[in-house]
PDB file of N, CA and C in Angstrom:
ATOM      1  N   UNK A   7      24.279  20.562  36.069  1.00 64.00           N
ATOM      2  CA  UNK A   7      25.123  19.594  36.730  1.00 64.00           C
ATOM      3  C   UNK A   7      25.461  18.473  35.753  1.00 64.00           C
ATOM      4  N   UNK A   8      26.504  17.837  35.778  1.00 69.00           N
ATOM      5  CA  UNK A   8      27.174  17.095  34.900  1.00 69.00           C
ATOM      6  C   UNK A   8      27.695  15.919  36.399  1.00 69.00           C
ATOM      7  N   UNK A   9      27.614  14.617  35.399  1.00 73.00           N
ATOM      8  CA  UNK A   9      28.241  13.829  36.013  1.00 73.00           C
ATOM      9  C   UNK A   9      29.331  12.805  34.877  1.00 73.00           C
ATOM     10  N   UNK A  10      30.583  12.923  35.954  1.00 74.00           N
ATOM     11  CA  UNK A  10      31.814  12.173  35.110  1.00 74.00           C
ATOM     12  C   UNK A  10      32.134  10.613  35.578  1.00 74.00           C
ATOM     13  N   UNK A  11      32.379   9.931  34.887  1.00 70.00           N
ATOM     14  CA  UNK A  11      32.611   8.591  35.347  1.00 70.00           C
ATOM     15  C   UNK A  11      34.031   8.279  34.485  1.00 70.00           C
ATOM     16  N   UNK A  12      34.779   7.658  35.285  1.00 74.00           N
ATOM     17  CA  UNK A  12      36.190   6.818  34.604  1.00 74.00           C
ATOM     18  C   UNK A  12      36.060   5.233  34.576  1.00 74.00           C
ATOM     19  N   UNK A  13      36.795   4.690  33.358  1.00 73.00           N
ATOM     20  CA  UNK A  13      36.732   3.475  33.373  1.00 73.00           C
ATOM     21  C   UNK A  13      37.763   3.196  32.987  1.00 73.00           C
ATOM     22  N   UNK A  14      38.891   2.246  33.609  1.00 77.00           N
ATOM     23  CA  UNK A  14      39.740   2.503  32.861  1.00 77.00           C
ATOM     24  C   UNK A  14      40.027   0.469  32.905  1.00 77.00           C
ATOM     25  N   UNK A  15      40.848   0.156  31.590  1.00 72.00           N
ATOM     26  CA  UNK A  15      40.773  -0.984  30.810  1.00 72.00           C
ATOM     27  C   UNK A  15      42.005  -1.157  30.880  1.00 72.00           C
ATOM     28  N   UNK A  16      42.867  -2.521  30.581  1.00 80.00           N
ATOM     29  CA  UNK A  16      44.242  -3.006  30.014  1.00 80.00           C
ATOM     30  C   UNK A  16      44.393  -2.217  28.439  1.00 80.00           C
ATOM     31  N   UNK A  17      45.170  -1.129  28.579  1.00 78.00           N
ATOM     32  CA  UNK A  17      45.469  -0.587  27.943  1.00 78.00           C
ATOM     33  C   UNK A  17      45.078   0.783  27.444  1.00 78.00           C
ATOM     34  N   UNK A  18      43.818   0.596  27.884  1.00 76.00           N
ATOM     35  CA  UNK A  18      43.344   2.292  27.801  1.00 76.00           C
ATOM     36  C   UNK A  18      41.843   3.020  29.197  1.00 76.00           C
ATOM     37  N   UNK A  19      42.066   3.833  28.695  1.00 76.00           N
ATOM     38  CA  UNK A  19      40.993   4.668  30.026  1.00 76.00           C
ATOM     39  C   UNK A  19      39.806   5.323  29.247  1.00 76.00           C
ATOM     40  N   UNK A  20      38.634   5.305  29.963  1.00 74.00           N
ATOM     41  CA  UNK A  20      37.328   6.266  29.090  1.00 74.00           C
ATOM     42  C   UNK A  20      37.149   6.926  30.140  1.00 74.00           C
ATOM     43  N   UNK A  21      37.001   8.274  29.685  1.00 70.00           N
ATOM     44  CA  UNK A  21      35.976   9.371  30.891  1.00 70.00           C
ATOM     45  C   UNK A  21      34.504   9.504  29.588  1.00 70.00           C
ATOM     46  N   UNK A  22      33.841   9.512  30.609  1.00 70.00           N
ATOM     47  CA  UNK A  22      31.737   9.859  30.465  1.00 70.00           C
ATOM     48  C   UNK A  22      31.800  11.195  30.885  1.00 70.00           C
ATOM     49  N   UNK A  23      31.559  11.885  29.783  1.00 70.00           N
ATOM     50  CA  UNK A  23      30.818  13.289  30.816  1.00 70.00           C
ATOM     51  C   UNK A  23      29.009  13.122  30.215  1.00 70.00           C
ATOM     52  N   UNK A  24      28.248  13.529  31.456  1.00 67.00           N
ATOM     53  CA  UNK A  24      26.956  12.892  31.327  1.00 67.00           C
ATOM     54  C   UNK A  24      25.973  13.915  31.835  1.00 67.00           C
ATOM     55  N   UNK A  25      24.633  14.373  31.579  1.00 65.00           N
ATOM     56  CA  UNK A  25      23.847  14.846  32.493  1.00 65.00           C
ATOM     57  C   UNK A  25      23.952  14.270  33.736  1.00 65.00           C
ATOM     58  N   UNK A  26      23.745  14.907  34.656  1.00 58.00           N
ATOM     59  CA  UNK A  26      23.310  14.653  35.814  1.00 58.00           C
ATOM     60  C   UNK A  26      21.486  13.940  35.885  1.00 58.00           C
ATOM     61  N   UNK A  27      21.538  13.109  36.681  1.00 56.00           N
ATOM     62  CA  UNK A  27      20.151  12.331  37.054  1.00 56.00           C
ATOM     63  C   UNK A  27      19.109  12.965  37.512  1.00 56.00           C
ATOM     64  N   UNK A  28      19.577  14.570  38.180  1.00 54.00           N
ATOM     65  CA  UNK A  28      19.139  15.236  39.017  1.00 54.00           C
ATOM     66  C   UNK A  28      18.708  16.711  38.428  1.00 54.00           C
ATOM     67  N   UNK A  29      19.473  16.827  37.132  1.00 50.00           N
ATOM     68  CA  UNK A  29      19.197  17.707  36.070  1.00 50.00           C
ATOM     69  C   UNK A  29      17.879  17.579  35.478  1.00 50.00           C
ATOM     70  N   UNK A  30      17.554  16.493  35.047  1.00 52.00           N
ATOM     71  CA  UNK A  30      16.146  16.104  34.832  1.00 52.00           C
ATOM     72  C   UNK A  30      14.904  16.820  35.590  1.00 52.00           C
ATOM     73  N   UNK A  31      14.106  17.907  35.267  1.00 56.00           N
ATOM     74  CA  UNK A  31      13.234  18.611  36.644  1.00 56.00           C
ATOM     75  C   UNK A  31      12.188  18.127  35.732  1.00 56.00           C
ATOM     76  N   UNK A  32      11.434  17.861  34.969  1.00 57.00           N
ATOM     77  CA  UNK A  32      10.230  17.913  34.095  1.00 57.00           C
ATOM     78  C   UNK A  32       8.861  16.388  34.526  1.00 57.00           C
ATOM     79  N   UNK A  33       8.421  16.645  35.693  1.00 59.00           N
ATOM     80  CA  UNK A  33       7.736  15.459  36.370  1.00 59.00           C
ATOM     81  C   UNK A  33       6.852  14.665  34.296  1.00 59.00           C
ATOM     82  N   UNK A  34       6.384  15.564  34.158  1.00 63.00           N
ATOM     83  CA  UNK A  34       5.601  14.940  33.042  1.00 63.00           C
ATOM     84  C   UNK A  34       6.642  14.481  31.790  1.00 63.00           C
ATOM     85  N   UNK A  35       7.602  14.575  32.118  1.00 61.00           N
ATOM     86  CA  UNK A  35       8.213  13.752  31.074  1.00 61.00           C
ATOM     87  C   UNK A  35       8.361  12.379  31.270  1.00 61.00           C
ATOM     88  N   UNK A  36       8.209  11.404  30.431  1.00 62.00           N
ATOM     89  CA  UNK A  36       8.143   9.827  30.585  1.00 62.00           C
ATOM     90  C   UNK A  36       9.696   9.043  31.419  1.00 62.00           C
ATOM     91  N   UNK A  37       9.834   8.514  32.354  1.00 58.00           N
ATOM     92  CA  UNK A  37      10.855   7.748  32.426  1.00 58.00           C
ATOM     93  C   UNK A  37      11.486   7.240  31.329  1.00 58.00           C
ATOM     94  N   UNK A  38      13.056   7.575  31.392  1.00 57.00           N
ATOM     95  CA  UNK A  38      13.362   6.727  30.619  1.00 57.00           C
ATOM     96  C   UNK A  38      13.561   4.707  30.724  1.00 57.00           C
ATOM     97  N   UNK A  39      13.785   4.801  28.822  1.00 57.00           N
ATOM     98  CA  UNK A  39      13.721   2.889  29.346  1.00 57.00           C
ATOM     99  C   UNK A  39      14.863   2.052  29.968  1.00 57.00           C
ATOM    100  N   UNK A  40      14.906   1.085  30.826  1.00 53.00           N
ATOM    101  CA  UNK A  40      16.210   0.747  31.141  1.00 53.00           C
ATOM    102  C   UNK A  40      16.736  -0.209  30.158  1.00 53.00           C
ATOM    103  N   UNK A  41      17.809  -0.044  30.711  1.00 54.00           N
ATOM    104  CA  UNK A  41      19.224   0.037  29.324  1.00 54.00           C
ATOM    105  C   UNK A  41      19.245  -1.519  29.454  1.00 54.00           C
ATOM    106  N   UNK A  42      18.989  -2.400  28.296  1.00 53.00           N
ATOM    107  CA  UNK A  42      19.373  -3.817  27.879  1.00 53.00           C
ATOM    108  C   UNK A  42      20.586  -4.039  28.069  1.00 53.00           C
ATOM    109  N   UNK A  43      21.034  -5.223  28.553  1.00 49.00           N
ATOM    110  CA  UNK A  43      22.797  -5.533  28.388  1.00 49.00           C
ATOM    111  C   UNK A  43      22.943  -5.611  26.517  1.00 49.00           C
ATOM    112  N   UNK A  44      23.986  -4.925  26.719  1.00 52.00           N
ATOM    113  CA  UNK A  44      24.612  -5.018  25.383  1.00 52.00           C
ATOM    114  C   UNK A  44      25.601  -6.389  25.423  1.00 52.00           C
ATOM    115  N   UNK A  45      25.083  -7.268  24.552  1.00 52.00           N
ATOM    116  CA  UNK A  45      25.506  -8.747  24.103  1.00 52.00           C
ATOM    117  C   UNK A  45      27.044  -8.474  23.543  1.00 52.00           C
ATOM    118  N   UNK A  46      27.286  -7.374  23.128  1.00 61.00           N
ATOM    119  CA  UNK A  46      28.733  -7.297  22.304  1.00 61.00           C
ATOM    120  C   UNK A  46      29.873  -6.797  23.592  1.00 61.00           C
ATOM    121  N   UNK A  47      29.494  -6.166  24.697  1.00 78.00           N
ATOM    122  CA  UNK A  47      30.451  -6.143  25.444  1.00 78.00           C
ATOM    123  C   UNK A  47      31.080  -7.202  26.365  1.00 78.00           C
ATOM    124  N   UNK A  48      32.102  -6.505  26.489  1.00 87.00           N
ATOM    125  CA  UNK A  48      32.833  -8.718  27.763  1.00 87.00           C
ATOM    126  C   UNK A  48      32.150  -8.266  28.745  1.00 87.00           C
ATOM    127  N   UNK A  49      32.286  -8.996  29.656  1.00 89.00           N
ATOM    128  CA  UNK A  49      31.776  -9.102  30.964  1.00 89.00           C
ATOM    129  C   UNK A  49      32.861  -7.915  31.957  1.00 89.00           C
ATOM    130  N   UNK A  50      33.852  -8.235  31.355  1.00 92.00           N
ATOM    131  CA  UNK A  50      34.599  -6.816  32.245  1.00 92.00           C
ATOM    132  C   UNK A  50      33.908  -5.407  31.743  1.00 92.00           C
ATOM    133  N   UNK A  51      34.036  -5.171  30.763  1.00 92.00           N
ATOM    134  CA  UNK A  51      33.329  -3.487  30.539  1.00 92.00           C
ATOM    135  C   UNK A  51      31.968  -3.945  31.489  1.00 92.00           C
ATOM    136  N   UNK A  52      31.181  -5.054  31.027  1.00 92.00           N
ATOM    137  CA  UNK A  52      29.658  -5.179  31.814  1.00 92.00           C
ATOM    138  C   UNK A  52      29.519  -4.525  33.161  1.00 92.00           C
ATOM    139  N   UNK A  53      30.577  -5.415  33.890  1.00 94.00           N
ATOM    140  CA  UNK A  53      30.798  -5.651  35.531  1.00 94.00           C
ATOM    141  C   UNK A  53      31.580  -4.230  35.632  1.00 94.00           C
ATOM    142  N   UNK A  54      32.195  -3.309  35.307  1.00 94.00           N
ATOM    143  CA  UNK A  54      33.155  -2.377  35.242  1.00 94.00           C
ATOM    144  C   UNK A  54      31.740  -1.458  35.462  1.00 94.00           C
ATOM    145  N   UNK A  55      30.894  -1.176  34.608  1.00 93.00           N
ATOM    146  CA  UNK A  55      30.018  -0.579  34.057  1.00 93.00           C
ATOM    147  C   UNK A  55      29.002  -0.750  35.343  1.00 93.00           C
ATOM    148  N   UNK A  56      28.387  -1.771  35.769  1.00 93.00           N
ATOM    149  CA  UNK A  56      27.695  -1.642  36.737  1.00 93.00           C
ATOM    150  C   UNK A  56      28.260  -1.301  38.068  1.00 93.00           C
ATOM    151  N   UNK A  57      29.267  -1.465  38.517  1.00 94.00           N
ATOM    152  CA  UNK A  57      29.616  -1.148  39.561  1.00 94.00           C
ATOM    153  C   UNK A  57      29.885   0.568  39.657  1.00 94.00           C
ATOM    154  N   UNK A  58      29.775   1.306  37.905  1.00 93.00           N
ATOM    155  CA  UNK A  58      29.863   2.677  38.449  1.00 93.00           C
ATOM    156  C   UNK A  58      28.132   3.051  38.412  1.00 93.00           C
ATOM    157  N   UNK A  59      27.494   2.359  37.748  1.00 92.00           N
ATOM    158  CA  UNK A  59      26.327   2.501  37.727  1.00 92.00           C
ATOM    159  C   UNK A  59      25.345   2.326  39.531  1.00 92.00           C
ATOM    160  N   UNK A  60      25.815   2.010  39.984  1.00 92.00           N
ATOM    161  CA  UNK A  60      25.157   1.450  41.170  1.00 92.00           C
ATOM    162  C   UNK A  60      26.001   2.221  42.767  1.00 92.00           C
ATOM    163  N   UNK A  61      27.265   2.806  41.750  1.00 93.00           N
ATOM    164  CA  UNK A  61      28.138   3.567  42.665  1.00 93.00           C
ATOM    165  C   UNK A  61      29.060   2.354  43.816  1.00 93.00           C
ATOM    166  N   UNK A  62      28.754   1.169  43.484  1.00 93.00           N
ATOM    167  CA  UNK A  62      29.496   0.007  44.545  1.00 93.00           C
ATOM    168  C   UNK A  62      31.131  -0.167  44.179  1.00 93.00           C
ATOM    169  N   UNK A  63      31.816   0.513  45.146  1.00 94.00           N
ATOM    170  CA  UNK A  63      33.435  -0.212  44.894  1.00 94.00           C
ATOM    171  C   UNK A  63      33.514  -1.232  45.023  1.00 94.00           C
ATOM    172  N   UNK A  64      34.735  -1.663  44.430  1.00 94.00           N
ATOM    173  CA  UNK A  64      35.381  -3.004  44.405  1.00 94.00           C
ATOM    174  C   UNK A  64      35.187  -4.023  45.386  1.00 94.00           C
ATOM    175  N   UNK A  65      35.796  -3.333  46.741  1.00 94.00           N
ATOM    176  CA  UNK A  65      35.836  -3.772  48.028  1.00 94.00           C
ATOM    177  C   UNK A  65      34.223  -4.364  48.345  1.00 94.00           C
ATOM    178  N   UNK A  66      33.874  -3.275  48.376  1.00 94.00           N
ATOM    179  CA  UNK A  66      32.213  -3.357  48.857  1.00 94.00           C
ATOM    180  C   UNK A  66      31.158  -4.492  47.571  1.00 94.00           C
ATOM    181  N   UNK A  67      31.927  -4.657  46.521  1.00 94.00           N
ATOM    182  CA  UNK A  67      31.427  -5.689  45.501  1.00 94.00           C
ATOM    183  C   UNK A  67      31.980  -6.975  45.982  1.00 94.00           C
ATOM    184  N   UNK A  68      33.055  -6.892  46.361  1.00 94.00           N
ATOM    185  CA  UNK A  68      33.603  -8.382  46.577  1.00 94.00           C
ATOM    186  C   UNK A  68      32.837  -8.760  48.029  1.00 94.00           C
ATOM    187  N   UNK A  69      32.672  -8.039  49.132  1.00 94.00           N
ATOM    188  CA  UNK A  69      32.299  -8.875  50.358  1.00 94.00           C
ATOM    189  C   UNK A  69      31.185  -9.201  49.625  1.00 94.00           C
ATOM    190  N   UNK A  70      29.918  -8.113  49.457  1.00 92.00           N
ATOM    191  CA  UNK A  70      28.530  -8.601  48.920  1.00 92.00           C
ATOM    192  C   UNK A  70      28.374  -9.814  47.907  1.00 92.00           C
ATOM    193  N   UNK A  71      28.924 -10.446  47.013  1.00 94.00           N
ATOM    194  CA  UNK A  71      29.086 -11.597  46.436  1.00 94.00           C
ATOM    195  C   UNK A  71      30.134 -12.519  47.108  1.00 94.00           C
ATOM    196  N   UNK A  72      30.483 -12.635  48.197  1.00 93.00           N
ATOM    197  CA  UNK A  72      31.494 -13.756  48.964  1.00 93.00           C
ATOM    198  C   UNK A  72      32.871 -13.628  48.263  1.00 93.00           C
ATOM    199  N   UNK A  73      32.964 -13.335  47.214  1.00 94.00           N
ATOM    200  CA  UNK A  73      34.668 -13.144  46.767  1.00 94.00           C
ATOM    201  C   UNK A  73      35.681 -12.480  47.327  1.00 94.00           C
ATOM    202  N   UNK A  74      36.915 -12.303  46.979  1.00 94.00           N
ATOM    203  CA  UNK A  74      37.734 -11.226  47.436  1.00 94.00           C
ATOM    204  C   UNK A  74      38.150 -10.159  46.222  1.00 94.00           C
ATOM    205  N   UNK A  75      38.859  -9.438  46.648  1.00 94.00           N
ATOM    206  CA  UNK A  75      38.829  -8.154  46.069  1.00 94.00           C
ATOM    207  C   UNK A  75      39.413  -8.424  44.824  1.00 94.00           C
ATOM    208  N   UNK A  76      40.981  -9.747  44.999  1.00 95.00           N
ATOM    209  CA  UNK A  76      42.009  -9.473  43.777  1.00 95.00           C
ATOM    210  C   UNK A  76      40.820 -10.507  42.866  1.00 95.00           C
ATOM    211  N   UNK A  77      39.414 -11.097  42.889  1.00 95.00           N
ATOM    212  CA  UNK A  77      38.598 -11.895  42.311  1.00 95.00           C
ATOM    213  C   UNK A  77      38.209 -10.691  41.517  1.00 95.00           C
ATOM    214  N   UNK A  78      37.608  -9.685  42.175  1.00 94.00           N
ATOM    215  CA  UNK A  78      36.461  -8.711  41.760  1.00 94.00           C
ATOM    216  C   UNK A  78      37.718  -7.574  40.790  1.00 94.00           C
ATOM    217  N   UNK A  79      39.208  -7.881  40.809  1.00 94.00           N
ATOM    218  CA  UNK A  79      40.096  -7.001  40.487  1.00 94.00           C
ATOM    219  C   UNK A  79      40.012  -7.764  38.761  1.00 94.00           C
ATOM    220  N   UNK A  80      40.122  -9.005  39.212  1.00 93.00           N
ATOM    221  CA  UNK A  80      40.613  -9.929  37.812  1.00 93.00           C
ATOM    222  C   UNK A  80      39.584 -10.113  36.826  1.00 93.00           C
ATOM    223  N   UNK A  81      38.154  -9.775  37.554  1.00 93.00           N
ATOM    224  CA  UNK A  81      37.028 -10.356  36.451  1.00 93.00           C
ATOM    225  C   UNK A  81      37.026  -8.281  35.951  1.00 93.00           C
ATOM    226  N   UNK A  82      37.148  -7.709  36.522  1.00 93.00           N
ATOM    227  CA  UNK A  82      37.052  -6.244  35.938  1.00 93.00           C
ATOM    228  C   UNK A  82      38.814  -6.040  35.163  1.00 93.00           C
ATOM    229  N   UNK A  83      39.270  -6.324  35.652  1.00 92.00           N
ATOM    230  CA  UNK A  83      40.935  -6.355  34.823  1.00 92.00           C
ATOM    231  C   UNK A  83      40.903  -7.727  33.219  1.00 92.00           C
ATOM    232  N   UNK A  84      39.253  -8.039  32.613  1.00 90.00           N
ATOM    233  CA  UNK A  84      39.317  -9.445  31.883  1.00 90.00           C
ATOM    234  C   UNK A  84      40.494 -10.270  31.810  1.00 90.00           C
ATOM    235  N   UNK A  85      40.552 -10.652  33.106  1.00 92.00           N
ATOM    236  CA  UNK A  85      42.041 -11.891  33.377  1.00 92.00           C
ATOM    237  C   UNK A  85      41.063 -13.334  33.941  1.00 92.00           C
ATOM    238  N   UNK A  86      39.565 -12.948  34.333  1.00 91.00           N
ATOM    239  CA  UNK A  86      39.130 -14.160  34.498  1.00 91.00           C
ATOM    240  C   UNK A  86      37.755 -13.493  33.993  1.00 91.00           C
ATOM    241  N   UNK A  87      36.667 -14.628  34.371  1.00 89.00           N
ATOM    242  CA  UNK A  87      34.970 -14.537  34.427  1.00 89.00           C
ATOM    243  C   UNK A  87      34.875 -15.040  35.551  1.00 89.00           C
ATOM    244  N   UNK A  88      33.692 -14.973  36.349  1.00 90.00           N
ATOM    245  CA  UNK A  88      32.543 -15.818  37.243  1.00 90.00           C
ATOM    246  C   UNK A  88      32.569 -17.024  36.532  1.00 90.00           C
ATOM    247  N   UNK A  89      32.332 -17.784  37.824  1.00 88.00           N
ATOM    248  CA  UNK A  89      31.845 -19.452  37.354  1.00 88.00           C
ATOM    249  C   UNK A  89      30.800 -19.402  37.111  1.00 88.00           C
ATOM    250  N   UNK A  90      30.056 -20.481  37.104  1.00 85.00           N
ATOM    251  CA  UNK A  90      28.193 -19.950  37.491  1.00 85.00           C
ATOM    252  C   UNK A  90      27.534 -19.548  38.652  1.00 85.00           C
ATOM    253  N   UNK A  91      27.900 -20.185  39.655  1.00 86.00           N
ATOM    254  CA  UNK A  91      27.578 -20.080  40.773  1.00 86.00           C
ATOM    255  C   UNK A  91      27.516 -18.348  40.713  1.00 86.00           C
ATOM    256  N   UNK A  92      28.931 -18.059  41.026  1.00 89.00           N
ATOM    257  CA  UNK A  92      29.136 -16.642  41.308  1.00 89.00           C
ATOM    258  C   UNK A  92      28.188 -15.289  40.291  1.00 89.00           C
ATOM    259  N   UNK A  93      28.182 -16.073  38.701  1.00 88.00           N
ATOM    260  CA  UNK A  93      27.210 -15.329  38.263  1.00 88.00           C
ATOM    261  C   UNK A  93      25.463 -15.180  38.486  1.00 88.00           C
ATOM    262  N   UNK A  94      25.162 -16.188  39.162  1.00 88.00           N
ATOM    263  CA  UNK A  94      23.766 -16.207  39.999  1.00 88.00           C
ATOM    264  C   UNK A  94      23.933 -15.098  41.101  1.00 88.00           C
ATOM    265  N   UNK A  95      25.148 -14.660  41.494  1.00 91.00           N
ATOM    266  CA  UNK A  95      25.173 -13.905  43.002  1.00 91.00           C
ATOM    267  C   UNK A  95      25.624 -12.535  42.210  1.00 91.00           C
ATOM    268  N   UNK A  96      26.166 -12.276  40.984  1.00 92.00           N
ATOM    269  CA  UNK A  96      26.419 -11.361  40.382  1.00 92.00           C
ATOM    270  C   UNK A  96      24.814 -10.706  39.807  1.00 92.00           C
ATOM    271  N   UNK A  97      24.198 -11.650  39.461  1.00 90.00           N
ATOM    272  CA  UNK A  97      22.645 -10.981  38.334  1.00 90.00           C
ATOM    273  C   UNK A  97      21.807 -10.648  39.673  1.00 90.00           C
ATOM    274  N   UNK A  98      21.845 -11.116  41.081  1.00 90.00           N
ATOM    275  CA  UNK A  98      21.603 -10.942  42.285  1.00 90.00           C
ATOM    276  C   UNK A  98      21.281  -9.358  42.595  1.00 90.00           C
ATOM    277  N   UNK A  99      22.486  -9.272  42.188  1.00 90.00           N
ATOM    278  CA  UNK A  99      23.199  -8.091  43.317  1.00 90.00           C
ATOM    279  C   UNK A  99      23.050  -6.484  42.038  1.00 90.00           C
ATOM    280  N   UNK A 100      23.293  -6.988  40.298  1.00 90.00           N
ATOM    281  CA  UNK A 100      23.912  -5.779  39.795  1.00 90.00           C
ATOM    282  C   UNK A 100      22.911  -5.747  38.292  1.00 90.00           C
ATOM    283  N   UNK A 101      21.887  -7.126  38.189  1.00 88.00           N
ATOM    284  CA  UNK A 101      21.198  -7.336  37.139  1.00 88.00           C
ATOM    285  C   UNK A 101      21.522  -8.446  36.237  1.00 88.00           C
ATOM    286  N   UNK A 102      21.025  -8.313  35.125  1.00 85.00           N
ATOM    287  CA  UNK A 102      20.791  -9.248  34.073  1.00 85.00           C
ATOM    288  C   UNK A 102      22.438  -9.274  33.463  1.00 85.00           C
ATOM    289  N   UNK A 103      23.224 -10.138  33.203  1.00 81.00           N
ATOM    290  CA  UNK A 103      24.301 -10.444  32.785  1.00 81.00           C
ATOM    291  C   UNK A 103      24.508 -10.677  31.437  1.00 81.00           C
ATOM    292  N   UNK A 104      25.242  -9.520  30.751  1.00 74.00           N
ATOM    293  CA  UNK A 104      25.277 -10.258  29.104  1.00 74.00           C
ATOM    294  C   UNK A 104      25.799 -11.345  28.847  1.00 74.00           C
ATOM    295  N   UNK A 105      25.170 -12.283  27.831  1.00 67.00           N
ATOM    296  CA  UNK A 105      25.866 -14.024  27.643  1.00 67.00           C
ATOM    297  C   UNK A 105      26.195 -13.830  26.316  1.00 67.00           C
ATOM    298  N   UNK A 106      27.878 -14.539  25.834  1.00 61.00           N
ATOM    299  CA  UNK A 106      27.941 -14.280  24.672  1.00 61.00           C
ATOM    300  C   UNK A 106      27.932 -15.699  23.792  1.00 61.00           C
TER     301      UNK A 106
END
């Protein structure tokens, strides 16, 4: 089993083709480690990135942090960032936030 993810950016699109999570059968093999924010990406790939990671749409990202959708459209489209506030309700909800 394979799993595909799209991301797509101002100006271009990425497809992931990936093991599956579920492919993994080997109990005695070690967990893997979880993944550090990478400091070199913007906050849109970040926020882009967790929301496929966690499987949460847009819609369903914006009620859960109080925003609206064209908010949760613009910080994943890098046309804005979170204030602070909103990034306290972002590291909340999706983890540790890269700071550049």
């Amino acid at each position: 089993m394979i799993e595909i993810s799209c991301r797509k950016y101002p100006g271009r699109v990425e497809f992931d083709v990936l093991p599956s999570a579920t492919a993994h059968l080997d109990p005695a093999a070690p967990e893997p480690e979880p993944e550090e924010p990478d400091a070199g990406e913007s906050f849109a790939e970040w926020m882009t990135e967790a929301l496929r990671r966690t499987g949460t749409t847009r819609e369903a990202a914006a009620q859960r942090l109080g925003v609206s959708v064209k908010t949760v459209n613009r910080w994943i489209g890098g046309q804005t960032e979170p204030r602070l506030r909103e990034l306290r309700r972002i590291q909340d909800q999706f983890g540790d936030v890269p700071l550049r």
